[in-house]
Amino acid sequence: MFLTSVYGQASWDAVVVSAGMRQGDFEPMLRYAPAHSEAIIKAAAEHLERSAEGLLEDMGTHLVAHRDMESLRRLLRFSGVSYVDFLNSLDELPGRARLALDDDVLPHFVVEEAADGYYYLTFEDGPDWLYPLMIGVLRGMADDYGALVTVEMQTGESSEKRLEILIFDANFSIGKAFDLAS
């Protein structure tokens, strides 16, 4: 959906062929073996001459900011009235995703609140490509709530990855309109 929406059907067709698949072999909302997902990501990055991480970040932002994805944005906004509420409810997101999809498409999220506006997000059993995708989602949702944040990848001494979210101002600007009754 992201690639065809932003780069066109011809780009998607080229990516599928480059990844060694046939047209119609890949549906965006289904679960695939890690090798297939990684092949699509690699082929897309090469075709578009972008880093895989940058492409995945853009995809994450697209998931929550593009008008065609309004239903996902609304699902995420049910997390609360503030960006902090949203962060604190991320551990519930896999369960909410199961309401809409038949499969466990998301790993378990662990959010740790630290001092002075710092939060840390890790995944249990998630693929590595989920980290840059979630950077885009988290930045996009910060804009949606009107929060001024930074989201960065951190790799620890034991190669453990986590996302560091720093909230500079939770009420930096007026967020996008959201009404539960809409």
PDB file of C-alpha atoms in Angstrom:
ATOM      1  CA  MET A   1       0.000   0.000   0.000  1.00  0.00           C
ATOM      2  CA  PHE A   2       2.721   2.485   0.960  1.00  0.00           C
ATOM      3  CA  LEU A   3       4.872   1.867  -2.104  1.00  0.00           C
ATOM      4  CA  THR A   4       2.006   2.030  -4.581  1.00  0.00           C
ATOM      5  CA  SER A   5       0.475   5.071  -2.871  1.00  0.00           C
ATOM      6  CA  VAL A   6       3.717   7.060  -2.769  1.00  0.00           C
ATOM      7  CA  TYR A   7       5.818   5.671  -5.637  1.00  0.00           C
ATOM      8  CA  GLY A   8       3.226   4.129  -7.977  1.00  0.00           C
ATOM      9  CA  GLN A   9       2.218   0.690  -9.197  1.00  0.00           C
ATOM     10  CA  ALA A  10       5.202   0.395 -11.559  1.00  0.00           C
ATOM     11  CA  SER A  11       7.621   0.753  -8.633  1.00  0.00           C
ATOM     12  CA  TRP A  12       5.762  -1.891  -6.631  1.00  0.00           C
ATOM     13  CA  ASP A  13       5.766  -4.255  -9.617  1.00  0.00           C
ATOM     14  CA  ALA A  14       9.539  -3.794 -10.016  1.00  0.00           C
ATOM     15  CA  VAL A  15      10.103  -4.425  -6.296  1.00  0.00           C
ATOM     16  CA  VAL A  16       8.090  -7.653  -6.336  1.00  0.00           C
ATOM     17  CA  VAL A  17      10.029  -8.980  -9.343  1.00  0.00           C
ATOM     18  CA  SER A  18      13.365  -7.905  -7.837  1.00  0.00           C
ATOM     19  CA  ALA A  19      12.473  -9.738  -4.612  1.00  0.00           C
ATOM     20  CA  GLY A  20      11.999 -12.936  -6.618  1.00  0.00           C
ATOM     21  CA  MET A  21       8.220 -13.080  -6.377  1.00  0.00           C
ATOM     22  CA  ARG A  22       5.416 -13.004  -8.912  1.00  0.00           C
ATOM     23  CA  GLN A  23       2.714 -10.363  -9.125  1.00  0.00           C
ATOM     24  CA  GLY A  24      -0.061 -11.269  -6.717  1.00  0.00           C
ATOM     25  CA  ASP A  25       2.238 -13.325  -4.460  1.00  0.00           C
ATOM     26  CA  PHE A  26       2.459 -10.638  -1.788  1.00  0.00           C
ATOM     27  CA  GLU A  27      -0.451  -9.084   0.114  1.00  0.00           C
ATOM     28  CA  PRO A  28       0.473  -6.229   2.489  1.00  0.00           C
ATOM     29  CA  MET A  29      -1.599  -7.278   5.527  1.00  0.00           C
ATOM     30  CA  LEU A  30      -0.608 -10.943   5.624  1.00  0.00           C
ATOM     31  CA  ARG A  31       2.225 -12.492   7.604  1.00  0.00           C
ATOM     32  CA  TYR A  32       5.160 -13.923   5.669  1.00  0.00           C
ATOM     33  CA  ALA A  33       8.336 -15.745   6.514  1.00  0.00           C
ATOM     34  CA  PRO A  34      11.000 -13.274   7.647  1.00  0.00           C
ATOM     35  CA  ALA A  35      13.026 -13.956   4.501  1.00  0.00           C
ATOM     36  CA  HIS A  36      10.140 -12.808   2.271  1.00  0.00           C
ATOM     37  CA  SER A  37       9.560  -9.599   4.233  1.00  0.00           C
ATOM     38  CA  GLU A  38      13.274  -8.838   4.271  1.00  0.00           C
ATOM     39  CA  ALA A  39      13.520  -9.503   0.514  1.00  0.00           C
ATOM     40  CA  ILE A  40      10.705  -7.019  -0.169  1.00  0.00           C
ATOM     41  CA  ILE A  41      12.299  -4.386   2.095  1.00  0.00           C
ATOM     42  CA  LYS A  42      15.730  -4.860   0.506  1.00  0.00           C
ATOM     43  CA  ALA A  43      14.340  -4.775  -3.041  1.00  0.00           C
ATOM     44  CA  ALA A  44      12.302  -1.635  -2.306  1.00  0.00           C
ATOM     45  CA  ALA A  45      15.285   0.165  -0.793  1.00  0.00           C
ATOM     46  CA  GLU A  46      17.488  -0.751  -3.756  1.00  0.00           C
ATOM     47  CA  HIS A  47      14.841   0.182  -6.329  1.00  0.00           C
ATOM     48  CA  LEU A  48      14.245   3.568  -4.699  1.00  0.00           C
ATOM     49  CA  GLU A  49      17.945   4.114  -3.916  1.00  0.00           C
ATOM     50  CA  ARG A  50      17.182   4.682  -0.253  1.00  0.00           C
ATOM     51  CA  SER A  51      18.336   3.124   2.973  1.00  0.00           C
ATOM     52  CA  ALA A  52      16.015   0.415   4.262  1.00  0.00           C
ATOM     53  CA  GLU A  53      15.792   2.253   7.593  1.00  0.00           C
ATOM     54  CA  GLY A  54      14.755   5.535   5.967  1.00  0.00           C
ATOM     55  CA  LEU A  55      12.189   3.787   3.802  1.00  0.00           C
ATOM     56  CA  LEU A  56      10.717   1.969   6.818  1.00  0.00           C
ATOM     57  CA  GLU A  57      10.535   5.214   8.823  1.00  0.00           C
ATOM     58  CA  ASP A  58       8.616   6.828   5.965  1.00  0.00           C
ATOM     59  CA  MET A  59       6.342   3.792   5.818  1.00  0.00           C
ATOM     60  CA  GLY A  60       5.632   4.117   9.547  1.00  0.00           C
ATOM     61  CA  THR A  61       4.768   7.790   9.161  1.00  0.00           C
ATOM     62  CA  HIS A  62       2.539   6.957   6.195  1.00  0.00           C
ATOM     63  CA  LEU A  63       0.665   4.388   8.288  1.00  0.00           C
ATOM     64  CA  VAL A  64      -0.525   7.066  10.707  1.00  0.00           C
ATOM     65  CA  ALA A  65      -0.529  10.258   8.639  1.00  0.00           C
ATOM     66  CA  HIS A  66      -1.860   9.447   5.161  1.00  0.00           C
ATOM     67  CA  ARG A  67      -5.554  10.093   4.518  1.00  0.00           C
ATOM     68  CA  ASP A  68      -6.010   6.521   3.234  1.00  0.00           C
ATOM     69  CA  MET A  69      -4.904   5.205   6.641  1.00  0.00           C
ATOM     70  CA  GLU A  70      -7.365   7.223   8.746  1.00  0.00           C
ATOM     71  CA  SER A  71      -8.848   4.100  10.353  1.00  0.00           C
ATOM     72  CA  LEU A  72      -5.457   3.093  11.790  1.00  0.00           C
ATOM     73  CA  ARG A  73      -4.834   6.618  13.051  1.00  0.00           C
ATOM     74  CA  ARG A  74      -8.229   6.582  14.778  1.00  0.00           C
ATOM     75  CA  LEU A  75      -7.509   3.196  16.354  1.00  0.00           C
ATOM     76  CA  LEU A  76      -4.266   4.568  17.778  1.00  0.00           C
ATOM     77  CA  ARG A  77      -5.894   7.787  18.992  1.00  0.00           C
ATOM     78  CA  PHE A  78      -8.262   5.724  21.147  1.00  0.00           C
ATOM     79  CA  SER A  79      -5.196   5.287  23.366  1.00  0.00           C
ATOM     80  CA  GLY A  80      -5.863   8.518  25.200  1.00  0.00           C
ATOM     81  CA  VAL A  81      -5.964  12.280  25.054  1.00  0.00           C
ATOM     82  CA  SER A  82      -2.200  12.859  25.139  1.00  0.00           C
ATOM     83  CA  TYR A  83       0.956  11.490  23.584  1.00  0.00           C
ATOM     84  CA  VAL A  84       2.005  10.217  27.014  1.00  0.00           C
ATOM     85  CA  ASP A  85      -1.275   8.267  27.211  1.00  0.00           C
ATOM     86  CA  PHE A  86      -0.528   6.876  23.758  1.00  0.00           C
ATOM     87  CA  LEU A  87       2.971   5.737  24.790  1.00  0.00           C
ATOM     88  CA  ASN A  88       1.716   4.180  28.007  1.00  0.00           C
ATOM     89  CA  SER A  89      -0.890   2.166  26.109  1.00  0.00           C
ATOM     90  CA  LEU A  90       1.454   0.695  23.480  1.00  0.00           C
ATOM     91  CA  ASP A  91       1.604  -2.562  25.424  1.00  0.00           C
ATOM     92  CA  GLU A  92      -2.123  -2.972  24.613  1.00  0.00           C
ATOM     93  CA  LEU A  93      -1.621  -2.447  20.872  1.00  0.00           C
ATOM     94  CA  PRO A  94      -1.027  -6.101  19.889  1.00  0.00           C
ATOM     95  CA  GLY A  95      -4.329  -7.054  21.522  1.00  0.00           C
ATOM     96  CA  ARG A  96      -6.160  -4.279  19.698  1.00  0.00           C
ATOM     97  CA  ALA A  97      -4.576  -5.352  16.412  1.00  0.00           C
ATOM     98  CA  ARG A  98      -5.914  -8.869  16.996  1.00  0.00           C
ATOM     99  CA  LEU A  99      -9.436  -7.417  17.088  1.00  0.00           C
ATOM    100  CA  ALA A 100      -9.044  -6.241  13.498  1.00  0.00           C
ATOM    101  CA  LEU A 101      -6.774  -8.971  12.128  1.00  0.00           C
ATOM    102  CA  ASP A 102      -6.914 -12.730  12.502  1.00  0.00           C
ATOM    103  CA  ASP A 103      -3.262 -13.158  13.364  1.00  0.00           C
ATOM    104  CA  ASP A 104      -0.692 -12.001  15.891  1.00  0.00           C
ATOM    105  CA  VAL A 105       0.842  -9.403  13.603  1.00  0.00           C
ATOM    106  CA  LEU A 106       2.590  -7.405  16.327  1.00  0.00           C
ATOM    107  CA  PRO A 107       5.019  -8.524  18.993  1.00  0.00           C
ATOM    108  CA  HIS A 108       4.570  -7.574  22.629  1.00  0.00           C
ATOM    109  CA  PHE A 109       5.672  -3.970  23.243  1.00  0.00           C
ATOM    110  CA  VAL A 110       7.395  -2.985  26.481  1.00  0.00           C
ATOM    111  CA  VAL A 111       7.350   0.714  27.395  1.00  0.00           C
ATOM    112  CA  GLU A 112       9.569   1.947  30.195  1.00  0.00           C
ATOM    113  CA  GLU A 113       9.087   5.439  31.585  1.00  0.00           C
ATOM    114  CA  ALA A 114      12.315   7.011  32.813  1.00  0.00           C
ATOM    115  CA  ALA A 115      13.008  10.441  34.282  1.00  0.00           C
ATOM    116  CA  ASP A 116      12.659  13.845  32.639  1.00  0.00           C
ATOM    117  CA  GLY A 117      10.414  12.928  29.710  1.00  0.00           C
ATOM    118  CA  TYR A 118      12.379   9.885  28.533  1.00  0.00           C
ATOM    119  CA  TYR A 119      10.610   6.698  27.488  1.00  0.00           C
ATOM    120  CA  TYR A 120      12.104   3.501  26.122  1.00  0.00           C
ATOM    121  CA  LEU A 121      10.346   1.057  23.826  1.00  0.00           C
ATOM    122  CA  THR A 122      11.457  -2.508  23.188  1.00  0.00           C
ATOM    123  CA  PHE A 123       9.768  -5.430  21.455  1.00  0.00           C
ATOM    124  CA  GLU A 124       9.673  -9.038  22.493  1.00  0.00           C
ATOM    125  CA  ASP A 125      10.336 -11.277  19.483  1.00  0.00           C
ATOM    126  CA  GLY A 126       9.908  -8.540  16.887  1.00  0.00           C
ATOM    127  CA  PRO A 127      11.853  -8.368  13.626  1.00  0.00           C
ATOM    128  CA  ASP A 128      14.661  -5.807  13.420  1.00  0.00           C
ATOM    129  CA  TRP A 129      12.868  -3.894  10.655  1.00  0.00           C
ATOM    130  CA  LEU A 130      10.055  -3.088  13.093  1.00  0.00           C
ATOM    131  CA  TYR A 131      12.284  -0.590  14.930  1.00  0.00           C
ATOM    132  CA  PRO A 132      12.641   1.931  12.075  1.00  0.00           C
ATOM    133  CA  LEU A 133       8.992   1.401  11.121  1.00  0.00           C
ATOM    134  CA  MET A 134       7.963   2.286  14.689  1.00  0.00           C
ATOM    135  CA  ILE A 135      10.202   5.375  14.635  1.00  0.00           C
ATOM    136  CA  GLY A 136       7.998   6.663  11.832  1.00  0.00           C
ATOM    137  CA  VAL A 137       4.799   5.664  13.645  1.00  0.00           C
ATOM    138  CA  LEU A 138       5.912   7.319  16.897  1.00  0.00           C
ATOM    139  CA  ARG A 139       7.001  10.536  15.168  1.00  0.00           C
ATOM    140  CA  GLY A 140       3.789  10.650  13.160  1.00  0.00           C
ATOM    141  CA  MET A 141       1.646  10.148  16.244  1.00  0.00           C
ATOM    142  CA  ALA A 142       3.596  12.858  18.086  1.00  0.00           C
ATOM    143  CA  ASP A 143       2.661  15.274  15.301  1.00  0.00           C
ATOM    144  CA  ASP A 144      -0.925  14.049  15.510  1.00  0.00           C
ATOM    145  CA  TYR A 145      -1.070  14.831  19.235  1.00  0.00           C
ATOM    146  CA  GLY A 146       0.854  18.112  18.870  1.00  0.00           C
ATOM    147  CA  ALA A 147       3.818  16.870  20.923  1.00  0.00           C
ATOM    148  CA  LEU A 148       7.429  17.867  20.259  1.00  0.00           C
ATOM    149  CA  VAL A 149       9.521  14.686  20.548  1.00  0.00           C
ATOM    150  CA  THR A 150      12.619  12.958  19.292  1.00  0.00           C
ATOM    151  CA  VAL A 151      12.670   9.235  18.617  1.00  0.00           C
ATOM    152  CA  GLU A 152      16.021   7.531  18.152  1.00  0.00           C
ATOM    153  CA  MET A 153      17.296   3.973  17.885  1.00  0.00           C
ATOM    154  CA  GLN A 154      19.718   2.849  20.570  1.00  0.00           C
ATOM    155  CA  THR A 155      21.850  -0.260  20.528  1.00  0.00           C
ATOM    156  CA  GLY A 156      23.206  -1.400  23.879  1.00  0.00           C
ATOM    157  CA  GLU A 157      26.430  -3.199  24.722  1.00  0.00           C
ATOM    158  CA  SER A 158      24.787  -6.605  24.286  1.00  0.00           C
ATOM    159  CA  SER A 159      23.398  -5.532  20.863  1.00  0.00           C
ATOM    160  CA  GLU A 160      19.949  -5.114  22.392  1.00  0.00           C
ATOM    161  CA  LYS A 161      17.953  -2.529  20.519  1.00  0.00           C
ATOM    162  CA  ARG A 162      15.437  -0.093  21.893  1.00  0.00           C
ATOM    163  CA  LEU A 163      13.822   3.161  20.900  1.00  0.00           C
ATOM    164  CA  GLU A 164      14.448   6.235  23.000  1.00  0.00           C
ATOM    165  CA  ILE A 165      11.580   8.709  23.004  1.00  0.00           C
ATOM    166  CA  LEU A 166      12.211  12.128  24.527  1.00  0.00           C
ATOM    167  CA  ILE A 167       9.207  14.388  25.007  1.00  0.00           C
ATOM    168  CA  PHE A 168      10.363  18.006  24.962  1.00  0.00           C
ATOM    169  CA  ASP A 169       6.871  19.490  25.074  1.00  0.00           C
ATOM    170  CA  ALA A 170       3.712  17.365  25.181  1.00  0.00           C
ATOM    171  CA  ASN A 171       1.602  20.400  24.181  1.00  0.00           C
ATOM    172  CA  PHE A 172       3.899  22.037  21.632  1.00  0.00           C
ATOM    173  CA  SER A 173       1.146  22.687  19.092  1.00  0.00           C
ATOM    174  CA  ILE A 174      -2.505  21.994  18.516  1.00  0.00           C
ATOM    175  CA  GLY A 175      -2.827  18.379  17.447  1.00  0.00           C
ATOM    176  CA  LYS A 176      -5.060  17.059  14.703  1.00  0.00           C
ATOM    177  CA  ALA A 177      -8.739  17.061  15.491  1.00  0.00           C
ATOM    178  CA  PHE A 178     -10.035  13.837  16.985  1.00  0.00           C
ATOM    179  CA  ASP A 179     -13.557  13.090  18.109  1.00  0.00           C
ATOM    180  CA  LEU A 180     -14.604   9.728  19.516  1.00  0.00           C
ATOM    181  CA  ALA A 181     -18.021  10.118  17.928  1.00  0.00           C
ATOM    182  CA  SER A 182     -16.696  10.571  14.362  1.00  0.00           C
TER     183      SER A 182
END
